[in-house]
């Protein structure tokens, strides 16, 4: 897990046909590496998933606009960040080698994800936000190199190189 939670969340939909959190079970599995989020999603009912997906889509729109050097739409920005700015209804306490989350049910999911978006937007990595230039890829990434074009050189970069080779060969 190298990317911030906000980016990982936005990148759960990497293309129109690929959604890594399309079901509650897949959302729970995806959330496991983030202890605070994992504690919240264990009891997430299936009816809560559409709101999670809507927040993910809003987060993705916000990050895509910022990566393009544009102002994000105010509605999407508010929808993605407002829960993260609200007072948390759960507590974080120290635990052996980590922290534990108390009183965090599924209603805390928007707060945890919203807070991750707020922290990313206000942090130094936002200056290095890029959108993948791979055909059909919707991912965003943080890069210290200004010339980096793809989220993953082995996937999107390889596809672009193969397509360029095919064009030259014709």
Tab-separated table of C-alpha atoms in Angstrom, residues 5-16 18-23 26-27 30 49-64 76 79-81 109-110 113-114 117 138 140:
chain	number	residue	atom	x	y	z
A	5	UNK	CA	-6.163	6.293	0.940
A	6	UNK	CA	-7.861	9.071	-1.057
A	7	UNK	CA	-6.083	8.011	-4.255
A	8	UNK	CA	-6.616	4.324	-3.613
A	9	UNK	CA	-10.322	5.041	-3.085
A	10	UNK	CA	-10.614	7.046	-6.319
A	11	UNK	CA	-8.681	4.361	-8.183
A	12	UNK	CA	-11.110	1.589	-7.250
A	13	UNK	CA	-12.748	2.381	-10.581
A	14	UNK	CA	-9.921	2.285	-13.083
A	15	UNK	CA	-12.093	2.105	-16.194
A	16	UNK	CA	-15.805	2.072	-17.050
A	18	UNK	CA	-13.635	-2.260	-13.840
A	19	UNK	CA	-14.915	-1.488	-10.347
A	20	UNK	CA	-12.955	-3.037	-7.486
A	21	UNK	CA	-15.636	-2.201	-4.884
A	22	UNK	CA	-18.770	-3.082	-6.858
A	23	UNK	CA	-20.133	-5.260	-4.042
A	26	UNK	CA	-15.368	-6.500	-2.416
A	27	UNK	CA	-15.509	-3.165	-0.565
A	30	UNK	CA	-10.472	-3.662	-0.356
A	49	UNK	CA	-22.891	0.830	-1.111
A	50	UNK	CA	-24.494	3.291	-3.586
A	51	UNK	CA	-23.468	6.216	-1.358
A	52	UNK	CA	-19.913	4.865	-1.109
A	53	UNK	CA	-19.722	4.538	-4.890
A	54	UNK	CA	-21.123	8.060	-5.343
A	55	UNK	CA	-18.468	9.418	-2.961
A	56	UNK	CA	-15.787	7.526	-4.853
A	57	UNK	CA	-17.001	8.984	-8.148
A	58	UNK	CA	-17.056	12.506	-6.681
A	59	UNK	CA	-13.544	12.007	-5.293
A	60	UNK	CA	-12.363	10.843	-8.697
A	61	UNK	CA	-13.878	13.891	-10.428
A	62	UNK	CA	-12.230	16.231	-7.910
A	63	UNK	CA	-8.826	14.597	-8.294
A	64	UNK	CA	-9.035	14.509	-12.099
A	76	UNK	CA	-18.390	17.175	-6.042
A	79	UNK	CA	-19.770	15.853	-1.389
A	80	UNK	CA	-16.315	14.237	-1.225
A	81	UNK	CA	-14.985	16.316	1.681
A	109	UNK	CA	-17.326	5.169	6.524
A	110	UNK	CA	-18.056	8.566	4.887
A	113	UNK	CA	-13.036	8.408	3.496
A	114	UNK	CA	-13.879	12.125	3.541
A	117	UNK	CA	-9.660	13.187	0.858
A	138	UNK	CA	-9.255	6.623	-14.980
A	140	UNK	CA	-4.672	9.201	-10.680
